[in-house]
Amino acid sequence: MGLLLKIFIPLLGLALAFYFYSAPENFNEEMLRGKRVIVTGASSGIGEQMAYHLARMEAHLLLTARTEAKLQKVVKRCLELGAASARYVSGSMEDTTFPEVVVKEAENTWGGLDVLILNHIGYSYFNYFNGDVGHVRKLLEVNFLSYVAMTVSALPMLKESEGSIVVVSSVAGKTAAPFSAPYSATKFALDGFFSSLRHEFIIEKVNVSITLCILGYIDTENAVRAVSHAIRDTPAPKEECALEIVKSGVLRRRELHYPSRAVGSLLLLRDIAPDFLDSLIRSSYKQ
C-alpha cells in the first residue's frame, strides 16, 4: 500500500497539472475592452508588446518606464491601434516614491484600476557573481520591492474592482542557474511574496487574482544581448509571450509557463531528477 501511494500521488499530481494547464479556456478580447490597465516596463520588449495587444483590445492604458521618448512612441502607437485611452508616466523604480506616483496617476485619471501588470526589471550582468552586495541591494529595490510597493498602493482600487495582479517573473525564480545570482534572487523573492499573498487573499476572501508568469528565454533585445553569447537555445517570440501573459491575467490563472514545454520540463526535472537537471544546465551553456 505504501509503495502504491508513493507511485499514485506523484502521478495524480502530474495528471492534475496536465488538466490545469491543458483545460480549454475561453479567452475573448472583449474581456479587456474598457479595462483600466497599468503596464510597467512598457517602453520595449515584452512590456511594449503587451501594450500593443491591450490597445487592440480597446483597454485604457497607463504605461511606465525610464525613457520618456520611447514611452511617447509606444503611447502614440497604442492610440493608433485602438486603445480606449493611453498615457504614460516616466521615471525610475530606483526612486522609492515612484511606484506610488504611478498608481496615484491611475487613481486621478480613472478613479479606479482593473489590472496591474508588473513587468519592469533593473540591469544585471550575466556572469559569475562578483561579490557586489550593493548591486544585489539595488536590484532587489527595482525587481522586488517596487513590485511590493506598487501592489500595496494599487490594492484598494483592485479590491474594489475585483481586479488582477500580473507578475512577470522567470524560470530563474523557480530553479537556480549559473551567472544570474542577483537576478535569480529577486525572482525567487517575487515567487515567495506573491504566492504567499495569494493564499492570504483566499483566507480573507479577497477577490483579487495573482498570476505569476514564469518565463524562459525570450527574444527581447535586452535578453538576447545579455545571454546569447552563452546560451545555445533559440529564444521564444516576445509578441506571443506578451499575448499569453495578457490572456493568463484576464483568465485569472495562478501561473503561466512560457514557453510551456521548455519551462514545464525544467520544473519537472527540478523536482524528480535534480542531478540530471544540473548536468543539463551545464550542457546548455557554450564553453
Short mmCIF file of C-alpha atoms in Angstrom, two decimals:
data_model
loop_
_atom_site.label_atom_id
_atom_site.label_comp_id
_atom_site.label_asym_id
_atom_site.label_seq_id
_atom_site.Cartn_x
_atom_site.Cartn_y
_atom_site.Cartn_z
CA MET A 1 0.00 0.00 0.00
CA GLY A 2 2.82 2.38 0.88
CA LEU A 3 4.54 1.72 -2.43
CA LEU A 4 1.25 2.22 -4.28
CA LEU A 5 0.77 5.61 -2.63
CA LYS A 6 4.32 6.62 -3.49
CA ILE A 7 3.58 5.92 -7.14
CA PHE A 8 -0.03 7.10 -7.21
CA ILE A 9 0.37 10.51 -5.56
CA PRO A 10 3.05 11.82 -7.98
CA LEU A 11 1.01 10.51 -10.94
CA LEU A 12 -2.09 12.22 -9.58
CA GLY A 13 -0.12 15.44 -9.25
CA LEU A 14 1.05 15.19 -12.85
CA ALA A 15 -2.49 14.46 -14.05
CA LEU A 16 -3.88 17.45 -12.19
CA ALA A 17 -1.10 19.67 -13.53
CA PHE A 18 -1.81 18.45 -17.07
CA TYR A 19 -5.52 19.15 -16.64
CA PHE A 20 -4.87 22.58 -15.16
CA TYR A 21 -2.60 23.71 -17.96
CA SER A 22 -4.40 21.97 -20.86
CA ALA A 23 -8.02 22.62 -19.90
CA PRO A 24 -9.87 24.67 -22.50
CA GLU A 25 -10.01 28.36 -21.66
CA ASN A 26 -12.50 30.77 -23.15
CA PHE A 27 -10.48 33.90 -23.75
CA ASN A 28 -12.21 36.71 -25.58
CA GLU A 29 -10.60 40.01 -26.43
CA GLU A 30 -13.76 41.80 -25.29
CA MET A 31 -12.80 40.85 -21.73
CA LEU A 32 -10.26 43.70 -21.87
CA ARG A 33 -12.47 46.29 -23.56
CA GLY A 34 -12.67 49.38 -21.37
CA LYS A 35 -10.49 47.86 -18.63
CA ARG A 36 -8.08 50.18 -16.83
CA VAL A 37 -4.58 48.69 -17.01
CA ILE A 38 -1.15 49.72 -15.72
CA VAL A 39 1.82 48.17 -17.54
CA THR A 40 5.32 48.74 -16.14
CA GLY A 41 8.47 48.32 -18.21
CA ALA A 42 6.36 49.24 -21.24
CA SER A 43 8.88 51.09 -23.43
CA SER A 44 10.39 47.97 -25.03
CA GLY A 45 10.42 44.20 -25.09
CA ILE A 46 7.55 42.20 -23.59
CA GLY A 47 6.01 45.25 -21.91
CA GLU A 48 5.79 47.14 -25.19
CA GLN A 49 4.18 44.15 -26.90
CA MET A 50 1.65 43.77 -24.07
CA ALA A 51 0.72 47.42 -24.50
CA TYR A 52 0.04 46.86 -28.21
CA HIS A 53 -2.10 43.76 -27.57
CA LEU A 54 -4.10 45.62 -24.91
CA ALA A 55 -4.52 48.59 -27.24
CA ARG A 56 -6.04 46.35 -29.93
CA MET A 57 -8.42 45.08 -27.24
CA GLU A 58 -9.52 48.66 -26.54
CA ALA A 59 -8.24 48.92 -22.97
CA HIS A 60 -7.37 52.14 -21.13
CA LEU A 61 -3.59 52.15 -20.67
CA LEU A 62 -1.18 53.80 -18.28
CA LEU A 63 2.38 52.90 -19.26
CA THR A 64 5.57 53.47 -17.34
CA ALA A 65 9.30 53.03 -17.91
CA ARG A 66 12.50 55.03 -17.53
CA THR A 67 12.79 56.54 -21.01
CA GLU A 68 10.20 59.20 -21.85
CA ALA A 69 10.98 59.37 -25.59
CA LYS A 70 10.35 55.63 -26.01
CA LEU A 71 7.14 55.80 -23.99
CA GLN A 72 5.85 58.61 -26.17
CA LYS A 73 6.29 56.44 -29.27
CA VAL A 74 4.58 53.46 -27.63
CA VAL A 75 1.63 55.59 -26.48
CA LYS A 76 1.24 57.03 -29.98
CA ARG A 77 1.21 53.54 -31.48
CA CYS A 78 -1.30 52.31 -28.87
CA LEU A 79 -3.71 55.08 -29.81
CA GLU A 80 -3.31 54.17 -33.49
CA LEU A 81 -4.13 50.54 -32.66
CA GLY A 82 -7.39 51.45 -30.96
CA ALA A 83 -6.68 51.91 -27.24
CA ALA A 84 -9.61 53.46 -25.39
CA SER A 85 -7.00 55.85 -23.97
CA ALA A 86 -3.25 55.78 -23.47
CA ARG A 87 -0.93 57.88 -21.35
CA TYR A 88 2.44 57.44 -19.64
CA VAL A 89 4.46 58.33 -16.57
CA SER A 90 8.23 58.15 -16.97
CA GLY A 91 10.59 57.50 -14.08
CA SER A 92 12.87 55.01 -12.39
CA MET A 93 11.79 52.33 -9.95
CA GLU A 94 15.04 53.00 -8.10
CA ASP A 95 13.16 56.03 -6.75
CA THR A 96 11.20 54.54 -3.85
CA THR A 97 8.43 57.13 -4.26
CA PHE A 98 7.82 56.39 -7.95
CA PRO A 99 5.53 53.32 -7.58
CA GLU A 100 3.04 55.39 -5.58
CA VAL A 101 3.26 58.21 -8.15
CA VAL A 102 2.25 55.81 -10.94
CA VAL A 103 -0.69 54.37 -9.02
CA LYS A 104 -1.83 57.85 -7.98
CA GLU A 105 -1.86 58.85 -11.65
CA ALA A 106 -4.23 55.96 -12.39
CA GLU A 107 -6.47 56.93 -9.50
CA ASN A 108 -6.59 60.59 -10.55
CA THR A 109 -7.21 59.70 -14.21
CA TRP A 110 -9.66 56.82 -13.96
CA GLY A 111 -10.82 56.72 -10.36
CA GLY A 112 -10.01 53.03 -10.25
CA LEU A 113 -7.92 50.17 -11.64
CA ASP A 114 -8.71 46.73 -13.06
CA VAL A 115 -5.34 45.19 -13.94
CA LEU A 116 -1.83 45.82 -12.60
CA ILE A 117 0.90 44.28 -14.78
CA LEU A 118 4.32 44.36 -13.11
CA ASN A 119 6.97 43.74 -15.75
CA HIS A 120 9.95 46.08 -15.20
CA ILE A 121 13.47 44.89 -14.33
CA GLY A 122 16.74 46.55 -13.42
CA TYR A 123 20.02 45.99 -15.23
CA SER A 124 22.03 42.97 -14.10
CA TYR A 125 25.13 41.32 -15.56
CA PHE A 126 25.21 37.72 -16.79
CA ASN A 127 28.41 36.36 -15.30
CA TYR A 128 29.94 34.85 -12.17
CA PHE A 129 28.81 36.67 -9.02
CA ASN A 130 31.46 39.28 -8.29
CA GLY A 131 30.66 39.88 -4.64
CA ASP A 132 29.00 43.26 -5.22
CA VAL A 133 26.42 43.42 -2.42
CA GLY A 134 25.42 46.93 -3.46
CA HIS A 135 24.30 45.65 -6.84
CA VAL A 136 22.16 42.96 -5.18
CA ARG A 137 20.57 45.57 -2.93
CA LYS A 138 19.82 47.88 -5.87
CA LEU A 139 18.38 45.04 -7.93
CA LEU A 140 16.14 43.97 -5.05
CA GLU A 141 14.80 47.52 -4.88
CA VAL A 142 13.87 47.56 -8.58
CA ASN A 143 12.91 43.92 -9.26
CA PHE A 144 11.18 43.14 -5.98
CA LEU A 145 10.47 45.95 -3.52
CA SER A 146 8.96 48.26 -6.15
CA TYR A 147 6.59 45.40 -7.12
CA VAL A 148 5.51 45.17 -3.50
CA ALA A 149 5.14 48.95 -3.21
CA MET A 150 3.00 49.21 -6.35
CA THR A 151 0.81 46.35 -5.19
CA VAL A 152 0.25 47.96 -1.80
CA SER A 153 -0.66 51.29 -3.42
CA ALA A 154 -2.97 49.71 -6.00
CA LEU A 155 -4.68 47.16 -3.76
CA PRO A 156 -7.58 49.35 -2.54
CA MET A 157 -8.63 50.02 -6.15
CA LEU A 158 -8.09 46.40 -7.18
CA LYS A 159 -10.22 45.16 -4.27
CA GLU A 160 -13.00 47.49 -5.32
CA SER A 161 -12.89 46.32 -8.95
CA GLU A 162 -12.12 42.69 -8.05
CA GLY A 163 -9.20 43.03 -10.40
CA SER A 164 -5.99 41.22 -11.24
CA ILE A 165 -2.29 41.45 -10.48
CA VAL A 166 0.08 40.02 -13.10
CA VAL A 167 3.68 39.48 -12.02
CA VAL A 168 6.22 38.82 -14.77
CA SER A 169 8.90 36.57 -13.36
CA SER A 170 11.34 33.99 -14.70
CA VAL A 171 12.28 30.34 -14.59
CA ALA A 172 15.36 31.72 -12.78
CA GLY A 173 12.98 32.35 -9.87
CA LYS A 174 11.97 28.68 -9.74
CA THR A 175 15.23 26.83 -10.32
CA ALA A 176 18.71 28.28 -9.92
CA ALA A 177 21.03 28.66 -12.89
CA PRO A 178 24.61 29.92 -13.15
CA PHE A 179 25.66 33.51 -13.90
CA SER A 180 22.47 35.10 -12.60
CA ALA A 181 22.68 35.02 -8.80
CA PRO A 182 21.47 38.61 -8.08
CA TYR A 183 18.72 38.43 -10.74
CA SER A 184 17.63 34.96 -9.64
CA ALA A 185 17.42 36.09 -6.00
CA THR A 186 14.96 38.85 -6.90
CA LYS A 187 12.78 36.46 -8.89
CA PHE A 188 12.69 33.89 -6.08
CA ALA A 189 11.59 36.75 -3.82
CA LEU A 190 8.70 37.56 -6.15
CA ASP A 191 7.51 33.96 -6.09
CA GLY A 192 7.67 33.77 -2.31
CA PHE A 193 5.90 37.06 -1.68
CA PHE A 194 3.13 36.87 -4.26
CA SER A 195 2.39 33.17 -3.75
CA SER A 196 2.05 33.84 -0.02
CA LEU A 197 -0.11 36.90 -0.67
CA ARG A 198 -2.38 34.81 -2.91
CA HIS A 199 -3.01 32.40 -0.02
CA GLU A 200 -3.82 35.32 2.28
CA PHE A 201 -6.33 36.64 -0.26
CA ILE A 202 -8.01 33.22 -0.30
CA ILE A 203 -8.22 33.15 3.51
CA GLU A 204 -9.57 36.70 3.68
CA LYS A 205 -11.92 36.15 0.71
CA VAL A 206 -10.28 38.98 -1.25
CA ASN A 207 -11.34 38.55 -4.88
CA VAL A 208 -8.12 39.84 -6.46
CA SER A 209 -6.27 37.32 -8.62
CA ILE A 210 -2.49 36.97 -8.76
CA THR A 211 -0.90 35.47 -11.87
CA LEU A 212 2.80 34.62 -11.69
CA CYS A 213 4.38 34.42 -15.15
CA ILE A 214 7.36 32.05 -15.30
CA LEU A 215 9.23 32.90 -18.48
CA GLY A 216 12.10 31.18 -20.22
CA TYR A 217 14.43 32.67 -22.82
CA ILE A 218 12.51 35.32 -24.81
CA ASP A 219 13.81 37.23 -27.82
CA THR A 220 13.79 40.69 -26.25
CA GLU A 221 16.70 42.93 -27.16
CA ASN A 222 17.97 43.04 -23.58
CA ALA A 223 17.79 39.27 -23.06
CA VAL A 224 19.48 38.41 -26.34
CA ARG A 225 22.24 40.96 -25.75
CA ALA A 226 22.83 39.67 -22.22
CA VAL A 227 22.85 35.90 -22.73
CA SER A 228 23.08 34.95 -26.43
CA HIS A 229 26.86 34.55 -26.14
CA ALA A 230 26.37 31.86 -23.51
CA ILE A 231 23.07 30.04 -24.14
CA ARG A 232 22.59 27.61 -27.01
CA ASP A 233 18.78 27.70 -27.07
CA THR A 234 16.68 29.69 -29.54
CA PRO A 235 14.64 32.39 -27.80
CA ALA A 236 10.85 32.36 -27.95
CA PRO A 237 8.97 35.24 -29.63
CA LYS A 238 8.18 38.22 -27.40
CA GLU A 239 4.94 39.02 -29.25
CA GLU A 240 3.42 35.62 -28.49
CA CYS A 241 4.79 35.70 -24.95
CA ALA A 242 3.14 39.07 -24.33
CA LEU A 243 -0.22 37.79 -25.57
CA GLU A 244 -0.03 34.72 -23.34
CA ILE A 245 0.67 36.94 -20.34
CA VAL A 246 -2.36 39.12 -21.13
CA LYS A 247 -4.56 36.04 -21.56
CA SER A 248 -3.36 34.43 -18.34
CA GLY A 249 -4.02 37.60 -16.38
CA VAL A 250 -7.56 38.11 -17.62
CA LEU A 251 -8.34 34.40 -17.13
CA ARG A 252 -7.04 34.75 -13.55
CA ARG A 253 -4.64 31.80 -13.82
CA ARG A 254 -2.29 31.12 -10.93
CA GLU A 255 0.77 30.62 -13.13
CA LEU A 256 1.83 30.89 -16.74
CA HIS A 257 4.78 28.86 -18.02
CA TYR A 258 6.14 30.18 -21.32
CA PRO A 259 7.38 28.60 -23.46
CA SER A 260 5.24 25.97 -21.77
CA ARG A 261 7.09 22.82 -22.81
CA ALA A 262 10.58 24.12 -22.05
CA VAL A 263 9.71 25.69 -18.70
CA GLY A 264 7.47 22.81 -17.65
CA SER A 265 10.21 20.27 -18.40
CA LEU A 266 12.77 22.22 -16.37
CA LEU A 267 10.47 22.43 -13.35
CA LEU A 268 9.60 18.74 -13.56
CA LEU A 269 13.29 17.79 -13.73
CA ARG A 270 13.99 20.07 -10.76
CA ASP A 271 11.54 18.03 -8.70
CA ILE A 272 12.27 14.48 -9.83
CA ALA A 273 15.86 14.50 -11.18
CA PRO A 274 17.85 17.45 -9.81
CA ASP A 275 21.25 15.90 -10.60
CA PHE A 276 20.26 15.34 -14.21
CA LEU A 277 18.97 18.93 -14.35
CA ASP A 278 22.37 20.17 -13.15
CA SER A 279 24.03 18.28 -15.99
CA LEU A 280 21.50 19.61 -18.49
CA ILE A 281 22.07 23.20 -17.37
CA ARG A 282 25.83 22.81 -17.71
CA SER A 283 25.46 21.45 -21.24
CA SER A 284 23.14 24.32 -22.22
CA TYR A 285 25.89 26.90 -21.88
CA LYS A 286 28.54 27.44 -24.52
CA GLN A 287 32.05 26.60 -23.43
#
